[in-house]
């Protein structure tokens, strides 16, 4: 039986090629994902470990909410005097953006970093290797990482404009260095300042954020840690370099695990789609070999042997596809690494990590999926009675089997739909989404089981169009599409799965995108939003500079702060009372926002309702920061409709100022005379000193900022789901090729009675288009339903949320499904048209 199975595999190379491709693509994604994330994790872990090679103890300075307390220089001196300490280095870091020759920011904003150059007794800083010049040792000097220096075309002695949270400053480039710093590897930049300059920029004179300690030879890290800990100020924490490296390695592994999970989820989808292609292929192969298998039964083969023969075929195909897929996966891992590097993120050097887990998982998944998909066809093959060898008629499904299938499918679908509806109506969004996820899985399975039943009535709707527009070819295509409902259903299922996911994501994305667009239109009166490109807070100087700009009608800061209400920390938006109503459209339900000037608090509607507050009530609030802690009874001066752009509590900035060492200004909103114009925008840019670290966004930029993440997510999802659709295309090709093979005699007869080659091709193409569109319609309907249900779970958390059915994109999806059908039919249609009619008529 093993030889028979092997012979059958070799005898049907072309027929099994599509199955091999489907398994190969899924396995390639699995193995490529595992190898890629293992390689990244290993490279970053080694880089992290290398950065702590010489560190015996690392000390992290104390911090409390909005106030960085730091470690005084006196503590550093005490640590330097500890027995066994070779050197102690104080470190500081914060945002620093470098402008290129055209004044544009080098790097990615959030990864643009500044630090201090801390030379030892030899005048060198062991953390950096200088390729040109030397480190900055006085005010007015900086050093720059080599990648950024090359991008900016800077050399030692050049003047470099550097943006921090304050005004742009000019420095002389003293040196260029290489580094494995994570910010540079992430596509950012690193600027080194003299320590005194860095202290003024990032903390305060005489203080450090962190300290790294190296030990003398023969001294253990544990003994140094024990000696250093008693010297630290309250709130500071110390740990050995090894412990810190191990923790970072653990964090990196966790981050890689999240990426792994996401990519493997899409690999799973691809393999799930592939199951239908594989099952369909083996079902058709078994059907074509009915007489052969029946003869084997007649000459003594048992049911178990026949079943084992088919499963052995699947095992051989799965093993071959898995091996090829694993090799392709290695290429995919290398390609992903190159892709990440090409978009600006530098990955540390390191070998490609091929773990036993990746190899075994890839092979096991490929073989298991293929064998499972072939199990039902194998079971059917074993049931073929020997008497079937006397007839060329293939065994057909009994009425009883179809009734059982449709009954089971109806029950599963109803259960899934019920779970989806229950999740959509749930008051707990997170639990509701979990319920919808479980229901979606059941509904998808149920619909797939029911697809053969659905194929006849759905395709019947388009048959009149086929008959009227395409004549005989259209009529035959419509009949062929429903001739074998199980085959049509299995083929359409692959497209239905892919388009269910794509449509669901699109409905959610477009709906949320429109809500965000409406939010910016309805809630913003300002013309421009000013913020740091890095996401760091703005300096107070930016406010005063903008206030002096020509054409400014009104402005308000958006300053982050926190108060404690009823034992829980609550976010506060600290604003300028005079300007907040000019830049935001805050709908007041009671009271007046003018009361902010009197030190009163404005509260969002939902928050007020939850606490039972009304205008005039007192809110006990604890303010804690900057060395002060006070309890105040804030009077509710206004209640406003919830607004996504501000926190549920509004206070004047003067109320929170005493509790912040430095104002945490996240955004500045500006209203201009004449609205959005190029002249007004340039006036703001000029007022800020043409600062490359600050961004000035108009309303369209604001919409793009809020909606950009959604569009990026959708594009990533579309790209990943494209593989599932490719497998679906292979399924259509496979089905049509098998169908043409089975219908050789019929096609020969049609040719003999006058159906020319062109009409034969048209018949096959139309059949493919009908099957593809059938799958697309099922997928789009189910995906839209899921999109609506998921949207209902966060309707209350997004202001202005209203379901949007993206008809234009749905039309594109249907068009693409039709194109898929046309492309998939090219080879089968050509094969059908080229059949020799006399040979075909003689074929049994």
PDB file of C-alpha atoms in Angstrom, residues 187-455:
ATOM      1  CA  UNK A 187      16.446  54.762  13.277  1.00  0.00           C
ATOM      2  CA  UNK A 188      16.972  57.751  15.556  1.00  0.00           C
ATOM      3  CA  UNK A 189      20.026  59.805  16.504  1.00  0.00           C
ATOM      4  CA  UNK A 190      22.249  60.330  19.540  1.00  0.00           C
ATOM      5  CA  UNK A 191      23.758  63.672  20.537  1.00  0.00           C
ATOM      6  CA  UNK A 192      26.340  63.851  23.326  1.00  0.00           C
ATOM      7  CA  UNK A 193      26.681  67.046  25.381  1.00  0.00           C
ATOM      8  CA  UNK A 194      29.141  68.059  28.042  1.00  0.00           C
ATOM      9  CA  UNK A 195      27.812  66.775  31.386  1.00  0.00           C
ATOM     10  CA  UNK A 196      27.077  70.251  32.778  1.00  0.00           C
ATOM     11  CA  UNK A 197      25.079  71.142  29.655  1.00  0.00           C
ATOM     12  CA  UNK A 198      23.155  67.847  29.777  1.00  0.00           C
ATOM     13  CA  UNK A 199      22.276  68.442  33.438  1.00  0.00           C
ATOM     14  CA  UNK A 200      20.779  71.840  32.609  1.00  0.00           C
ATOM     15  CA  UNK A 201      18.832  70.355  29.700  1.00  0.00           C
ATOM     16  CA  UNK A 202      17.507  67.157  31.249  1.00  0.00           C
ATOM     17  CA  UNK A 203      17.472  67.495  35.031  1.00  0.00           C
ATOM     18  CA  UNK A 204      19.186  70.169  37.118  1.00  0.00           C
ATOM     19  CA  UNK A 205      22.823  71.163  37.776  1.00  0.00           C
ATOM     20  CA  UNK A 206      24.727  68.718  39.939  1.00  0.00           C
ATOM     21  CA  UNK A 207      22.306  65.797  39.486  1.00  0.00           C
ATOM     22  CA  UNK A 208      22.291  62.582  37.434  1.00  0.00           C
ATOM     23  CA  UNK A 209      19.471  60.291  36.339  1.00  0.00           C
ATOM     24  CA  UNK A 210      21.510  57.068  36.513  1.00  0.00           C
ATOM     25  CA  UNK A 211      24.918  55.815  37.588  1.00  0.00           C
ATOM     26  CA  UNK A 212      26.878  52.870  36.198  1.00  0.00           C
ATOM     27  CA  UNK A 213      29.586  51.314  38.371  1.00  0.00           C
ATOM     28  CA  UNK A 214      32.514  49.154  37.259  1.00  0.00           C
ATOM     29  CA  UNK A 215      34.392  46.944  39.708  1.00  0.00           C
ATOM     30  CA  UNK A 216      38.108  46.349  40.168  1.00  0.00           C
ATOM     31  CA  UNK A 217      39.411  42.952  39.055  1.00  0.00           C
ATOM     32  CA  UNK A 218      38.559  40.223  41.545  1.00  0.00           C
ATOM     33  CA  UNK A 219      35.701  42.130  43.183  1.00  0.00           C
ATOM     34  CA  UNK A 220      32.264  40.504  42.915  1.00  0.00           C
ATOM     35  CA  UNK A 221      29.260  42.426  41.642  1.00  0.00           C
ATOM     36  CA  UNK A 222      27.279  41.369  44.717  1.00  0.00           C
ATOM     37  CA  UNK A 223      29.806  42.900  47.126  1.00  0.00           C
ATOM     38  CA  UNK A 224      29.808  46.187  45.196  1.00  0.00           C
ATOM     39  CA  UNK A 225      25.999  46.220  45.219  1.00  0.00           C
ATOM     40  CA  UNK A 226      25.945  45.632  48.985  1.00  0.00           C
ATOM     41  CA  UNK A 227      28.375  48.535  49.535  1.00  0.00           C
ATOM     42  CA  UNK A 228      26.592  50.948  47.159  1.00  0.00           C
ATOM     43  CA  UNK A 229      22.972  50.479  48.291  1.00  0.00           C
ATOM     44  CA  UNK A 230      23.356  52.215  51.710  1.00  0.00           C
ATOM     45  CA  UNK A 231      24.722  55.330  49.971  1.00  0.00           C
ATOM     46  CA  UNK A 232      21.710  55.884  47.724  1.00  0.00           C
ATOM     47  CA  UNK A 233      19.045  58.575  48.269  1.00  0.00           C
ATOM     48  CA  UNK A 234      15.468  57.515  49.025  1.00  0.00           C
ATOM     49  CA  UNK A 235      13.709  56.123  45.975  1.00  0.00           C
ATOM     50  CA  UNK A 236      16.872  55.175  44.061  1.00  0.00           C
ATOM     51  CA  UNK A 237      17.268  51.530  43.056  1.00  0.00           C
ATOM     52  CA  UNK A 238      20.416  49.518  42.350  1.00  0.00           C
ATOM     53  CA  UNK A 239      20.963  46.117  40.781  1.00  0.00           C
ATOM     54  CA  UNK A 240      23.871  44.225  39.288  1.00  0.00           C
ATOM     55  CA  UNK A 241      24.668  44.647  35.622  1.00  0.00           C
ATOM     56  CA  UNK A 242      23.958  40.965  35.044  1.00  0.00           C
ATOM     57  CA  UNK A 243      20.513  41.237  36.648  1.00  0.00           C
ATOM     58  CA  UNK A 244      19.728  44.273  34.520  1.00  0.00           C
ATOM     59  CA  UNK A 245      20.931  42.523  31.343  1.00  0.00           C
ATOM     60  CA  UNK A 246      18.814  39.457  32.217  1.00  0.00           C
ATOM     61  CA  UNK A 247      15.758  41.664  32.781  1.00  0.00           C
ATOM     62  CA  UNK A 248      16.244  43.437  29.463  1.00  0.00           C
ATOM     63  CA  UNK A 249      16.667  40.062  27.723  1.00  0.00           C
ATOM     64  CA  UNK A 250      13.400  38.947  29.334  1.00  0.00           C
ATOM     65  CA  UNK A 251      11.658  42.129  28.179  1.00  0.00           C
ATOM     66  CA  UNK A 252      12.994  41.661  24.660  1.00  0.00           C
ATOM     67  CA  UNK A 253      11.768  38.066  24.636  1.00  0.00           C
ATOM     68  CA  UNK A 254       8.329  39.267  25.741  1.00  0.00           C
ATOM     69  CA  UNK A 255       8.195  41.870  22.967  1.00  0.00           C
ATOM     70  CA  UNK A 256       9.302  39.291  20.400  1.00  0.00           C
ATOM     71  CA  UNK A 257       6.619  36.945  21.740  1.00  0.00           C
ATOM     72  CA  UNK A 258       3.929  39.537  20.999  1.00  0.00           C
ATOM     73  CA  UNK A 259       5.223  39.957  17.441  1.00  0.00           C
ATOM     74  CA  UNK A 260       5.412  36.163  17.144  1.00  0.00           C
ATOM     75  CA  UNK A 261       1.804  35.762  18.203  1.00  0.00           C
ATOM     76  CA  UNK A 262       0.526  38.291  15.679  1.00  0.00           C
ATOM     77  CA  UNK A 263       2.452  36.841  12.734  1.00  0.00           C
ATOM     78  CA  UNK A 264       1.637  33.254  13.677  1.00  0.00           C
ATOM     79  CA  UNK A 265      -2.051  34.173  13.831  1.00  0.00           C
ATOM     80  CA  UNK A 266      -1.913  35.094  10.153  1.00  0.00           C
ATOM     81  CA  UNK A 267       0.061  31.954   9.379  1.00  0.00           C
ATOM     82  CA  UNK A 268      -2.734  30.030  11.103  1.00  0.00           C
ATOM     83  CA  UNK A 269      -5.323  31.775   8.930  1.00  0.00           C
ATOM     84  CA  UNK A 270      -3.354  30.842   5.818  1.00  0.00           C
ATOM     85  CA  UNK A 271      -3.135  27.203   6.915  1.00  0.00           C
ATOM     86  CA  UNK A 272      -6.833  27.184   7.807  1.00  0.00           C
ATOM     87  CA  UNK A 273      -7.632  28.369   4.278  1.00  0.00           C
ATOM     88  CA  UNK A 274      -5.205  25.768   2.944  1.00  0.00           C
ATOM     89  CA  UNK A 275      -7.146  22.988   4.685  1.00  0.00           C
ATOM     90  CA  UNK A 276     -10.078  23.530   2.313  1.00  0.00           C
ATOM     91  CA  UNK A 277      -7.815  23.435  -0.724  1.00  0.00           C
ATOM     92  CA  UNK A 278      -6.142  20.220   0.476  1.00  0.00           C
ATOM     93  CA  UNK A 279      -9.424  18.538   1.419  1.00  0.00           C
ATOM     94  CA  UNK A 280     -10.920  19.566  -1.923  1.00  0.00           C
ATOM     95  CA  UNK A 281      -7.931  18.194  -3.820  1.00  0.00           C
ATOM     96  CA  UNK A 282      -7.977  14.837  -2.087  1.00  0.00           C
ATOM     97  CA  UNK A 283     -11.773  14.602  -2.413  1.00  0.00           C
ATOM     98  CA  UNK A 284     -11.490  15.081  -6.170  1.00  0.00           C
ATOM     99  CA  UNK A 285      -8.570  12.686  -6.453  1.00  0.00           C
ATOM    100  CA  UNK A 286     -10.518  10.040  -4.572  1.00  0.00           C
ATOM    101  CA  UNK A 287     -13.566  10.653  -6.756  1.00  0.00           C
ATOM    102  CA  UNK A 288     -11.477  10.260  -9.918  1.00  0.00           C
ATOM    103  CA  UNK A 289      -9.975   7.034  -8.612  1.00  0.00           C
ATOM    104  CA  UNK A 290     -13.272   5.465  -7.551  1.00  0.00           C
ATOM    105  CA  UNK A 291     -12.873   2.503  -9.875  1.00  0.00           C
ATOM    106  CA  UNK A 292      -9.221   2.038  -8.969  1.00  0.00           C
ATOM    107  CA  UNK A 293      -9.934   2.038  -5.224  1.00  0.00           C
ATOM    108  CA  UNK A 294     -12.960  -0.221  -5.670  1.00  0.00           C
ATOM    109  CA  UNK A 295     -10.858  -2.710  -7.651  1.00  0.00           C
ATOM    110  CA  UNK A 296      -8.308  -2.679  -4.827  1.00  0.00           C
ATOM    111  CA  UNK A 297     -11.138  -3.562  -2.458  1.00  0.00           C
ATOM    112  CA  UNK A 298     -12.315  -6.261  -4.838  1.00  0.00           C
ATOM    113  CA  UNK A 299      -8.892  -7.957  -4.955  1.00  0.00           C
ATOM    114  CA  UNK A 300      -8.584  -8.030  -1.168  1.00  0.00           C
ATOM    115  CA  UNK A 301      -7.590  -4.639   0.197  1.00  0.00           C
ATOM    116  CA  UNK A 302      -9.330  -3.807   3.464  1.00  0.00           C
ATOM    117  CA  UNK A 303     -10.994  -0.518   4.286  1.00  0.00           C
ATOM    118  CA  UNK A 304      -8.170   0.291   6.667  1.00  0.00           C
ATOM    119  CA  UNK A 305      -5.579  -0.293   3.925  1.00  0.00           C
ATOM    120  CA  UNK A 306      -7.416   1.960   1.449  1.00  0.00           C
ATOM    121  CA  UNK A 307      -7.765   4.680   4.095  1.00  0.00           C
ATOM    122  CA  UNK A 308      -4.101   4.283   5.026  1.00  0.00           C
ATOM    123  CA  UNK A 309      -3.118   4.562   1.346  1.00  0.00           C
ATOM    124  CA  UNK A 310      -4.800   7.970   0.967  1.00  0.00           C
ATOM    125  CA  UNK A 311      -3.384   9.223   4.291  1.00  0.00           C
ATOM    126  CA  UNK A 312       0.088   8.070   3.251  1.00  0.00           C
ATOM    127  CA  UNK A 313      -0.277  10.149   0.091  1.00  0.00           C
ATOM    128  CA  UNK A 314      -1.136  13.139   2.259  1.00  0.00           C
ATOM    129  CA  UNK A 315       1.822  12.378   4.527  1.00  0.00           C
ATOM    130  CA  UNK A 316       4.238  12.351   1.598  1.00  0.00           C
ATOM    131  CA  UNK A 317       2.764  15.551   0.158  1.00  0.00           C
ATOM    132  CA  UNK A 318       2.790  17.242   3.568  1.00  0.00           C
ATOM    133  CA  UNK A 319       6.401  16.260   4.292  1.00  0.00           C
ATOM    134  CA  UNK A 320       7.576  17.464   0.886  1.00  0.00           C
ATOM    135  CA  UNK A 321       5.644  20.742   1.155  1.00  0.00           C
ATOM    136  CA  UNK A 322       6.893  21.306   4.706  1.00  0.00           C
ATOM    137  CA  UNK A 323      10.535  20.859   3.712  1.00  0.00           C
ATOM    138  CA  UNK A 324      10.211  23.252   0.792  1.00  0.00           C
ATOM    139  CA  UNK A 325       8.176  25.651   2.936  1.00  0.00           C
ATOM    140  CA  UNK A 326      10.827  25.678   5.646  1.00  0.00           C
ATOM    141  CA  UNK A 327      13.522  26.610   3.125  1.00  0.00           C
ATOM    142  CA  UNK A 328      11.279  29.360   1.731  1.00  0.00           C
ATOM    143  CA  UNK A 329      10.646  30.473   5.319  1.00  0.00           C
ATOM    144  CA  UNK A 330      14.371  30.979   5.850  1.00  0.00           C
ATOM    145  CA  UNK A 331      14.389  33.247   2.818  1.00  0.00           C
ATOM    146  CA  UNK A 332      11.355  35.071   4.220  1.00  0.00           C
ATOM    147  CA  UNK A 333      13.151  35.621   7.548  1.00  0.00           C
ATOM    148  CA  UNK A 334      16.169  37.089   5.732  1.00  0.00           C
ATOM    149  CA  UNK A 335      13.838  39.261   3.648  1.00  0.00           C
ATOM    150  CA  UNK A 336      12.006  40.545   6.737  1.00  0.00           C
ATOM    151  CA  UNK A 337      15.314  41.429   8.350  1.00  0.00           C
ATOM    152  CA  UNK A 338      16.369  43.370   5.244  1.00  0.00           C
ATOM    153  CA  UNK A 339      12.953  45.067   5.098  1.00  0.00           C
ATOM    154  CA  UNK A 340      13.220  46.241   8.709  1.00  0.00           C
ATOM    155  CA  UNK A 341      16.713  47.598   8.004  1.00  0.00           C
ATOM    156  CA  UNK A 342      15.564  49.346   4.818  1.00  0.00           C
ATOM    157  CA  UNK A 343      12.913  51.387   6.663  1.00  0.00           C
ATOM    158  CA  UNK A 344      15.518  52.887   8.970  1.00  0.00           C
ATOM    159  CA  UNK A 345      15.659  50.489  11.925  1.00  0.00           C
ATOM    160  CA  UNK A 346      19.151  49.107  12.416  1.00  0.00           C
ATOM    161  CA  UNK A 347      19.215  45.495  13.567  1.00  0.00           C
ATOM    162  CA  UNK A 348      22.361  44.449  15.462  1.00  0.00           C
ATOM    163  CA  UNK A 349      24.625  42.048  13.617  1.00  0.00           C
ATOM    164  CA  UNK A 350      24.113  38.401  14.418  1.00  0.00           C
ATOM    165  CA  UNK A 351      23.627  34.992  12.822  1.00  0.00           C
ATOM    166  CA  UNK A 352      20.338  33.601  11.558  1.00  0.00           C
ATOM    167  CA  UNK A 353      18.953  31.595  14.489  1.00  0.00           C
ATOM    168  CA  UNK A 354      17.390  28.293  13.399  1.00  0.00           C
ATOM    169  CA  UNK A 355      16.134  26.676  16.570  1.00  0.00           C
ATOM    170  CA  UNK A 356      14.953  23.050  16.813  1.00  0.00           C
ATOM    171  CA  UNK A 357      11.558  24.441  17.855  1.00  0.00           C
ATOM    172  CA  UNK A 358      11.217  26.343  14.565  1.00  0.00           C
ATOM    173  CA  UNK A 359      12.174  23.283  12.500  1.00  0.00           C
ATOM    174  CA  UNK A 360       9.928  20.850  14.357  1.00  0.00           C
ATOM    175  CA  UNK A 361       6.999  23.283  14.531  1.00  0.00           C
ATOM    176  CA  UNK A 362       7.137  24.021  10.805  1.00  0.00           C
ATOM    177  CA  UNK A 363       7.361  20.355   9.796  1.00  0.00           C
ATOM    178  CA  UNK A 364       4.745  19.232  12.300  1.00  0.00           C
ATOM    179  CA  UNK A 365       2.297  21.953  11.272  1.00  0.00           C
ATOM    180  CA  UNK A 366       2.641  21.205   7.554  1.00  0.00           C
ATOM    181  CA  UNK A 367       2.321  17.450   7.888  1.00  0.00           C
ATOM    182  CA  UNK A 368      -0.463  17.621  10.477  1.00  0.00           C
ATOM    183  CA  UNK A 369      -2.562  20.074   8.465  1.00  0.00           C
ATOM    184  CA  UNK A 370      -2.236  17.970   5.310  1.00  0.00           C
ATOM    185  CA  UNK A 371      -3.076  14.685   7.027  1.00  0.00           C
ATOM    186  CA  UNK A 372      -6.049  16.192   8.877  1.00  0.00           C
ATOM    187  CA  UNK A 373      -7.384  17.727   5.664  1.00  0.00           C
ATOM    188  CA  UNK A 374      -7.063  14.369   3.867  1.00  0.00           C
ATOM    189  CA  UNK A 375      -8.702  12.336   6.653  1.00  0.00           C
ATOM    190  CA  UNK A 376     -12.319  12.812   5.524  1.00  0.00           C
ATOM    191  CA  UNK A 377     -11.556  12.047   1.845  1.00  0.00           C
ATOM    192  CA  UNK A 378      -9.617   8.967   3.036  1.00  0.00           C
ATOM    193  CA  UNK A 379     -12.595   7.876   5.122  1.00  0.00           C
ATOM    194  CA  UNK A 380     -14.895   8.266   2.121  1.00  0.00           C
ATOM    195  CA  UNK A 381     -12.461   6.303  -0.047  1.00  0.00           C
ATOM    196  CA  UNK A 382     -12.513   3.435   2.438  1.00  0.00           C
ATOM    197  CA  UNK A 383     -16.311   3.261   2.181  1.00  0.00           C
ATOM    198  CA  UNK A 384     -16.318   2.752  -1.602  1.00  0.00           C
ATOM    199  CA  UNK A 385     -17.944  -0.681  -2.186  1.00  0.00           C
ATOM    200  CA  UNK A 386     -16.210  -3.141  -4.530  1.00  0.00           C
ATOM    201  CA  UNK A 387     -19.291  -3.210  -6.744  1.00  0.00           C
ATOM    202  CA  UNK A 388     -18.507   0.388  -7.734  1.00  0.00           C
ATOM    203  CA  UNK A 389     -15.735  -1.096  -9.873  1.00  0.00           C
ATOM    204  CA  UNK A 390     -18.424  -2.316 -12.240  1.00  0.00           C
ATOM    205  CA  UNK A 391     -19.511   1.235 -13.052  1.00  0.00           C
ATOM    206  CA  UNK A 392     -17.764   4.411 -14.123  1.00  0.00           C
ATOM    207  CA  UNK A 393     -20.203   6.489 -12.100  1.00  0.00           C
ATOM    208  CA  UNK A 394     -18.528   8.149  -9.151  1.00  0.00           C
ATOM    209  CA  UNK A 395     -20.019   7.641  -5.747  1.00  0.00           C
ATOM    210  CA  UNK A 396     -22.180  10.573  -4.775  1.00  0.00           C
ATOM    211  CA  UNK A 397     -23.131  11.916  -1.412  1.00  0.00           C
ATOM    212  CA  UNK A 398     -26.337  10.430  -0.061  1.00  0.00           C
ATOM    213  CA  UNK A 399     -29.346  12.564   0.795  1.00  0.00           C
ATOM    214  CA  UNK A 400     -28.942  11.492   4.395  1.00  0.00           C
ATOM    215  CA  UNK A 401     -25.352  12.789   4.576  1.00  0.00           C
ATOM    216  CA  UNK A 402     -26.392  16.173   3.164  1.00  0.00           C
ATOM    217  CA  UNK A 403     -29.299  16.478   5.617  1.00  0.00           C
ATOM    218  CA  UNK A 404     -26.988  15.671   8.537  1.00  0.00           C
ATOM    219  CA  UNK A 405     -24.395  18.156   7.253  1.00  0.00           C
ATOM    220  CA  UNK A 406     -26.925  20.963   6.815  1.00  0.00           C
ATOM    221  CA  UNK A 407     -28.497  20.309  10.211  1.00  0.00           C
ATOM    222  CA  UNK A 408     -25.123  20.437  11.973  1.00  0.00           C
ATOM    223  CA  UNK A 409     -24.135  23.541  10.005  1.00  0.00           C
ATOM    224  CA  UNK A 410     -27.375  25.316  10.915  1.00  0.00           C
ATOM    225  CA  UNK A 411     -26.919  24.600  14.609  1.00  0.00           C
ATOM    226  CA  UNK A 412     -23.278  25.804  14.615  1.00  0.00           C
ATOM    227  CA  UNK A 413     -24.158  28.940  12.643  1.00  0.00           C
ATOM    228  CA  UNK A 414     -27.077  29.764  14.938  1.00  0.00           C
ATOM    229  CA  UNK A 415     -24.869  29.316  18.009  1.00  0.00           C
ATOM    230  CA  UNK A 416     -22.169  31.539  16.531  1.00  0.00           C
ATOM    231  CA  UNK A 417     -24.661  34.240  15.514  1.00  0.00           C
ATOM    232  CA  UNK A 418     -26.182  34.161  19.006  1.00  0.00           C
ATOM    233  CA  UNK A 419     -22.763  34.595  20.614  1.00  0.00           C
ATOM    234  CA  UNK A 420     -21.963  37.515  18.283  1.00  0.00           C
ATOM    235  CA  UNK A 421     -25.239  39.264  19.089  1.00  0.00           C
ATOM    236  CA  UNK A 422     -24.716  38.670  22.814  1.00  0.00           C
ATOM    237  CA  UNK A 423     -21.220  40.138  22.590  1.00  0.00           C
ATOM    238  CA  UNK A 424     -22.454  43.169  20.649  1.00  0.00           C
ATOM    239  CA  UNK A 425     -25.053  43.920  23.321  1.00  0.00           C
ATOM    240  CA  UNK A 426     -22.682  43.334  26.257  1.00  0.00           C
ATOM    241  CA  UNK A 427     -22.026  46.277  28.565  1.00  0.00           C
ATOM    242  CA  UNK A 428     -18.445  45.083  29.112  1.00  0.00           C
ATOM    243  CA  UNK A 429     -16.571  45.874  25.899  1.00  0.00           C
ATOM    244  CA  UNK A 430     -13.588  43.568  26.508  1.00  0.00           C
ATOM    245  CA  UNK A 431     -15.728  40.555  27.415  1.00  0.00           C
ATOM    246  CA  UNK A 432     -18.077  41.382  24.569  1.00  0.00           C
ATOM    247  CA  UNK A 433     -15.243  41.290  22.054  1.00  0.00           C
ATOM    248  CA  UNK A 434     -14.073  37.930  23.402  1.00  0.00           C
ATOM    249  CA  UNK A 435     -17.607  36.581  23.017  1.00  0.00           C
ATOM    250  CA  UNK A 436     -17.775  37.966  19.482  1.00  0.00           C
ATOM    251  CA  UNK A 437     -14.442  36.301  18.670  1.00  0.00           C
ATOM    252  CA  UNK A 438     -15.723  32.911  19.821  1.00  0.00           C
ATOM    253  CA  UNK A 439     -19.003  33.462  17.990  1.00  0.00           C
ATOM    254  CA  UNK A 440     -17.183  34.527  14.824  1.00  0.00           C
ATOM    255  CA  UNK A 441     -15.206  31.289  14.815  1.00  0.00           C
ATOM    256  CA  UNK A 442     -18.378  29.205  15.239  1.00  0.00           C
ATOM    257  CA  UNK A 443     -20.289  31.241  12.655  1.00  0.00           C
ATOM    258  CA  UNK A 444     -17.473  30.904  10.139  1.00  0.00           C
ATOM    259  CA  UNK A 445     -17.318  27.138  10.641  1.00  0.00           C
ATOM    260  CA  UNK A 446     -21.096  26.897  10.411  1.00  0.00           C
ATOM    261  CA  UNK A 447     -21.290  28.936   7.224  1.00  0.00           C
ATOM    262  CA  UNK A 448     -18.517  26.833   5.681  1.00  0.00           C
ATOM    263  CA  UNK A 449     -20.505  23.693   6.485  1.00  0.00           C
ATOM    264  CA  UNK A 450     -23.626  25.288   4.964  1.00  0.00           C
ATOM    265  CA  UNK A 451     -21.941  26.732   1.870  1.00  0.00           C
ATOM    266  CA  UNK A 452     -22.912  23.781  -0.378  1.00  0.00           C
ATOM    267  CA  UNK A 453     -26.561  24.352   0.606  1.00  0.00           C
ATOM    268  CA  UNK A 454     -26.230  28.103   0.013  1.00  0.00           C
ATOM    269  CA  UNK A 455     -24.560  27.723  -3.366  1.00  0.00           C
TER     270      UNK A 455
END
